């Protein structure tokens, strides 16, 4: 059973703080993803990593950075949190198979920036 | 520019009846499609997938249909159960990538 865990379920931070969201997967997946989910907007891709130390920008990377130092761990960093980054953050992982490609999601982190 | 659209934000269905959730896309280079179910305060759960070389895939109560000429995807749930009440997302993958583009979701409510 694939397991994707996220460090916090709920987080409250203040404007300007640096925020770290951690994601760990236990299935040796090569690909890892960070999304945010907002009402009426669905899931939007922030960043994507296809290997250790490799990253690629998604659709909304502004205000975010990522780190992947180990295969199982993918971190999302908000350098200076702002109120418009209040959202549900979802991490996902997948293996490198174009023929049977499924992303497995973590439980999400509900971030509130005050 | 929304490449994957779920035009119905919500849908209500009686228990035991069929639920049909729709998804339209604009990019003919999408080659793989997924459906996810999401409960509040949880991550999305994978339901069913379909490759662009097929037009139907079935898994228990869930069937996904793909009409490539119409660029339309639908998920059928038969029979619908109260536990199916959730938000459903469709997602499409551009050929040659591992990234998916998600729709905005449809909230399904199955009435007992």
XYZ file of C-alpha atoms in Angstrom:
226
model
C 0.000 0.000 0.000
C 1.402 3.339 -1.085
C 1.807 5.786 1.735
C 2.355 9.498 1.316
C 2.585 11.452 4.545
C 2.677 15.172 5.161
C 4.262 16.708 8.232
C 1.251 18.680 9.440
C -2.511 18.478 8.874
C -3.111 22.053 10.018
C -0.711 24.988 10.206
C -1.195 28.626 11.149
C 1.541 31.112 10.299
C 1.975 34.859 10.232
C 2.617 37.010 7.179
C 6.323 37.142 6.380
C 7.233 33.898 8.124
C 9.215 31.200 6.346
C 7.149 28.032 6.112
C 8.295 24.480 5.453
C 5.891 21.762 4.325
C 7.339 18.276 4.307
C 6.217 15.247 2.319
C 7.500 11.688 2.566
C 6.580 8.691 0.409
C 7.492 5.078 1.104
C 7.102 3.511 -2.347
C 10.440 4.490 -3.881
C 8.641 6.680 -6.421
C 10.740 8.824 -8.699
C 8.191 11.601 -9.206
C 6.871 13.892 -6.512
C 4.485 16.828 -6.798
C 3.167 19.749 -4.802
C -0.320 21.108 -5.512
C -2.580 23.603 -3.885
C -6.333 23.233 -3.843
C -8.614 26.249 -3.713
C -12.427 26.378 -4.038
C -13.513 26.691 -7.653
C -9.956 26.314 -8.941
C -9.314 22.606 -8.488
C -5.773 21.346 -7.966
C -3.001 23.480 -9.380
C 0.567 22.248 -9.734
C 3.178 24.318 -7.898
C 6.341 22.267 -8.452
C 7.307 18.840 -9.643
C 10.433 16.735 -9.089
C 11.393 13.717 -11.207
C 14.601 12.831 -9.362
C 16.735 13.811 -6.398
C 17.868 17.433 -6.695
C 15.798 17.847 -9.879
C 12.807 20.134 -10.004
C 10.500 21.687 -12.523
C 8.100 24.602 -12.167
C 4.418 23.919 -12.368
C 1.652 26.361 -13.200
C 1.904 28.588 -10.101
C 5.487 28.539 -8.738
C 5.652 32.200 -7.711
C 6.307 32.633 -4.005
C 7.353 29.003 -3.552
C 10.528 26.949 -3.739
C 11.192 23.235 -3.271
C 13.916 20.906 -2.105
C 14.495 17.250 -2.854
C 17.684 16.021 -1.177
C 16.476 12.429 -0.748
C 14.303 10.343 -3.025
C 11.553 9.823 -0.457
C 11.262 13.428 0.712
C 10.012 16.537 -1.081
C 9.765 19.852 0.743
C 7.766 22.930 -0.207
C 9.077 26.246 1.105
C 7.213 29.511 1.368
C 10.059 32.025 1.710
C 7.828 34.803 3.038
C 4.277 33.675 3.625
C 1.452 35.900 2.432
C -2.287 35.765 3.076
C -2.979 34.700 -0.520
C -1.043 31.510 0.198
C -3.734 30.366 2.617
C -4.818 27.105 1.032
C -4.893 23.311 1.182
C -1.515 21.926 0.098
C -1.357 18.426 -1.333
C 1.685 16.311 -2.008
C 1.644 13.392 -4.444
C 4.047 10.805 -5.797
C 4.146 8.499 -8.806
C 6.462 6.053 -10.479
C 7.963 6.555 -13.913
C 5.575 4.552 -16.021
C 3.806 6.314 -18.846
C 1.537 3.311 -19.387
C 0.199 2.910 -15.857
C 0.544 6.313 -14.334
C -1.240 7.070 -11.083
C -0.457 9.790 -8.596
C -0.893 8.927 -4.931
C -1.766 11.783 -2.626
C -1.030 12.586 0.980
C -3.758 13.771 3.391
C -3.040 17.446 2.797
C -1.931 20.378 4.937
C -4.409 23.153 5.571
C -2.262 26.301 5.844
C -3.669 29.551 7.166
C -1.553 32.699 6.883
C -2.704 35.535 9.144
C -7.061 29.013 -20.085
C -8.728 25.996 -18.506
C -7.628 22.945 -20.489
C -9.665 20.514 -18.377
C -13.190 21.568 -17.501
C -15.790 20.150 -15.193
C -18.733 22.375 -15.984
C -21.067 21.061 -13.278
C -19.930 22.246 -9.846
C -22.446 19.970 -8.145
C -24.743 17.019 -8.749
C -27.396 15.328 -6.612
C -28.528 11.756 -7.244
C -30.821 9.342 -5.439
C -29.251 6.288 -3.845
C -29.304 3.319 -6.219
C -29.461 5.460 -9.352
C -26.679 6.228 -11.810
C -24.325 9.166 -11.259
C -22.711 10.621 -14.367
C -19.865 13.068 -13.945
C -18.534 14.863 -16.985
C -15.208 16.315 -18.002
C -14.238 18.166 -21.182
C -10.749 18.908 -22.389
C -9.243 21.034 -25.109
C -5.817 19.499 -25.768
C -5.758 16.597 -28.220
C -2.263 15.695 -26.950
C -3.606 14.340 -23.654
C -2.906 10.597 -23.573
C -3.947 9.437 -20.104
C -6.826 10.382 -17.854
C -7.548 9.812 -14.188
C -10.537 10.234 -11.893
C -10.114 10.987 -8.201
C -12.532 11.184 -5.301
C -11.911 13.598 -2.467
C -13.526 13.789 0.944
C -13.207 16.988 3.019
C -9.902 17.313 4.897
C -8.430 14.287 3.086
C -6.193 13.857 0.073
C -7.673 12.732 -3.263
C -8.060 8.979 -3.707
C -7.467 7.403 -7.101
C -10.582 5.810 -8.604
C -10.036 4.773 -12.189
C -7.929 5.596 -15.220
C -8.148 5.350 -18.987
C -5.604 5.526 -21.739
C -6.349 7.463 -24.912
C -6.115 4.232 -26.905
C -9.244 2.940 -25.171
C -12.798 4.222 -25.062
C -13.990 2.475 -21.914
C -12.602 1.143 -18.676
C -14.604 -0.535 -15.948
C -13.846 -1.288 -12.307
C -16.727 -2.539 -10.217
C -19.350 0.174 -9.908
C -17.162 2.689 -11.747
C -16.894 3.017 -15.522
C -15.021 5.700 -17.403
C -15.881 6.518 -21.008
C -13.625 8.457 -23.364
C -14.865 10.131 -26.530
C -11.740 11.445 -28.225
C -13.497 13.120 -31.115
C -15.624 15.138 -28.694
C -12.740 15.540 -26.222
C -15.093 14.349 -23.513
C -14.656 12.053 -20.549
C -17.361 10.753 -18.246
C -17.449 8.729 -15.041
C -20.471 6.535 -14.365
C -21.194 5.230 -10.890
C -23.817 2.485 -10.736
C -25.481 2.055 -8.314
C -24.734 5.236 -6.414
C -24.305 4.936 -2.664
C -24.351 7.589 0.092
C -20.644 6.908 0.704
C -19.956 8.111 -2.839
C -20.797 11.652 -1.742
C -17.546 13.555 -2.310
C -15.840 15.908 -4.752
C -14.707 14.209 -7.971
C -11.784 15.485 -10.021
C -10.788 14.456 -13.503
C -7.166 14.875 -14.550
C -5.458 14.706 -17.931
C -1.809 14.112 -18.812
C -0.093 15.689 -21.833
C 1.722 13.065 -23.895
C 5.331 12.469 -22.859
C 5.044 14.073 -19.418
C 4.237 12.917 -15.897
C 2.334 16.065 -15.005
C -1.434 16.151 -14.820
C -3.854 18.992 -15.342
C -6.836 18.794 -13.028
C -10.382 19.970 -13.499
C -12.117 22.144 -10.923
C -14.133 19.286 -9.464
C -17.791 18.248 -9.184
C -19.405 17.801 -5.790
C -21.595 14.691 -5.829
C -24.277 14.231 -3.223
C -26.021 10.872 -3.090
C -29.323 11.128 -1.269
C -30.496 8.201 0.856
